[in-house]
């Protein structure tokens, strides 16, 4: 994927707790911002894990 394509993608930050449950903690972000937020949370040394990923397509509202 080219850099231009990545700029068009919408990213989110996901947290996984110690029980394996996953939660969205931030959404509708550019890639660099999502990665920055995930890195900031991971640097705090919590037991949870954070990562950035692209958002799945959302249905259009009626």
PDB file of C-alpha atoms in Angstrom:
ATOM      1  CA  UNK A   1       0.000   0.000   0.000  1.00  0.00           C
ATOM      2  CA  UNK A   2       1.332   3.430  -0.857  1.00  0.00           C
ATOM      3  CA  UNK A   3       1.644   6.307   1.562  1.00  0.00           C
ATOM      4  CA  UNK A   4      -1.190   8.124  -0.193  1.00  0.00           C
ATOM      5  CA  UNK A   5      -3.511   5.152   0.335  1.00  0.00           C
ATOM      6  CA  UNK A   6      -2.589   5.011   4.040  1.00  0.00           C
ATOM      7  CA  UNK A   7      -3.425   8.715   4.366  1.00  0.00           C
ATOM      8  CA  UNK A   8      -7.001   7.928   3.283  1.00  0.00           C
ATOM      9  CA  UNK A   9      -7.474   5.078   5.757  1.00  0.00           C
ATOM     10  CA  UNK A  10      -9.159   5.643   9.091  1.00  0.00           C
ATOM     11  CA  UNK A  11      -7.393   4.140  12.105  1.00  0.00           C
ATOM     12  CA  UNK A  12      -8.325   3.262  15.659  1.00  0.00           C
ATOM     13  CA  UNK A  13      -6.562   2.249  18.877  1.00  0.00           C
ATOM     14  CA  UNK A  14      -7.433  -1.075  20.503  1.00  0.00           C
ATOM     15  CA  UNK A  15      -6.707  -2.175  24.078  1.00  0.00           C
ATOM     16  CA  UNK A  16      -6.473  -5.806  25.160  1.00  0.00           C
ATOM     17  CA  UNK A  17      -6.843  -6.448  28.868  1.00  0.00           C
ATOM     18  CA  UNK A  18      -5.295  -9.246  30.908  1.00  0.00           C
ATOM     19  CA  UNK A  19      -8.298 -11.492  30.179  1.00  0.00           C
ATOM     20  CA  UNK A  20      -7.968 -11.145  26.406  1.00  0.00           C
ATOM     21  CA  UNK A  21     -10.934  -8.797  26.000  1.00  0.00           C
ATOM     22  CA  UNK A  22     -10.480  -6.120  23.334  1.00  0.00           C
ATOM     23  CA  UNK A  23     -11.871  -2.584  23.478  1.00  0.00           C
ATOM     24  CA  UNK A  24     -11.722   0.355  21.099  1.00  0.00           C
ATOM     25  CA  UNK A  25     -10.249   3.317  22.997  1.00  0.00           C
ATOM     26  CA  UNK A  26      -9.907   5.857  20.158  1.00  0.00           C
ATOM     27  CA  UNK A  27     -11.371   5.998  16.657  1.00  0.00           C
ATOM     28  CA  UNK A  28     -11.488   7.947  13.397  1.00  0.00           C
ATOM     29  CA  UNK A  29      -7.804   8.838  13.486  1.00  0.00           C
ATOM     30  CA  UNK A  30      -5.033   9.247  10.937  1.00  0.00           C
ATOM     31  CA  UNK A  31      -2.446   6.448  11.114  1.00  0.00           C
ATOM     32  CA  UNK A  32       0.332   8.482  12.749  1.00  0.00           C
ATOM     33  CA  UNK A  33      -1.975   9.767  15.498  1.00  0.00           C
ATOM     34  CA  UNK A  34      -3.313   6.273  16.252  1.00  0.00           C
ATOM     35  CA  UNK A  35       0.218   4.858  16.437  1.00  0.00           C
ATOM     36  CA  UNK A  36       1.284   7.727  18.683  1.00  0.00           C
ATOM     37  CA  UNK A  37      -1.601   7.157  21.099  1.00  0.00           C
ATOM     38  CA  UNK A  38      -0.930   3.401  21.230  1.00  0.00           C
ATOM     39  CA  UNK A  39       2.777   3.998  21.891  1.00  0.00           C
ATOM     40  CA  UNK A  40       1.968   6.521  24.631  1.00  0.00           C
ATOM     41  CA  UNK A  41      -0.316   4.079  26.450  1.00  0.00           C
ATOM     42  CA  UNK A  42       2.149   1.172  26.061  1.00  0.00           C
ATOM     43  CA  UNK A  43       4.951   3.320  27.503  1.00  0.00           C
ATOM     44  CA  UNK A  44       3.010   3.715  30.767  1.00  0.00           C
ATOM     45  CA  UNK A  45       3.733   0.096  31.696  1.00  0.00           C
ATOM     46  CA  UNK A  46       0.158  -1.096  32.204  1.00  0.00           C
ATOM     47  CA  UNK A  47      -0.626  -4.790  31.967  1.00  0.00           C
ATOM     48  CA  UNK A  48      -2.888  -4.023  29.005  1.00  0.00           C
ATOM     49  CA  UNK A  49      -1.612  -3.982  25.430  1.00  0.00           C
ATOM     50  CA  UNK A  50      -2.479  -1.227  22.953  1.00  0.00           C
ATOM     51  CA  UNK A  51      -2.116  -1.161  19.167  1.00  0.00           C
ATOM     52  CA  UNK A  52      -3.286   0.781  16.139  1.00  0.00           C
ATOM     53  CA  UNK A  53      -5.249  -0.823  13.323  1.00  0.00           C
ATOM     54  CA  UNK A  54      -7.389   0.297  10.427  1.00  0.00           C
ATOM     55  CA  UNK A  55     -11.066   0.648  11.128  1.00  0.00           C
ATOM     56  CA  UNK A  56     -13.378  -1.805   9.418  1.00  0.00           C
ATOM     57  CA  UNK A  57     -15.822  -0.269   6.934  1.00  0.00           C
ATOM     58  CA  UNK A  58     -18.866   1.152   8.658  1.00  0.00           C
ATOM     59  CA  UNK A  59     -22.336   0.964   7.141  1.00  0.00           C
ATOM     60  CA  UNK A  60     -23.755   4.176   5.754  1.00  0.00           C
ATOM     61  CA  UNK A  61     -26.529   5.729   7.853  1.00  0.00           C
ATOM     62  CA  UNK A  62     -30.012   5.656   6.381  1.00  0.00           C
TER      63      UNK A  62
END
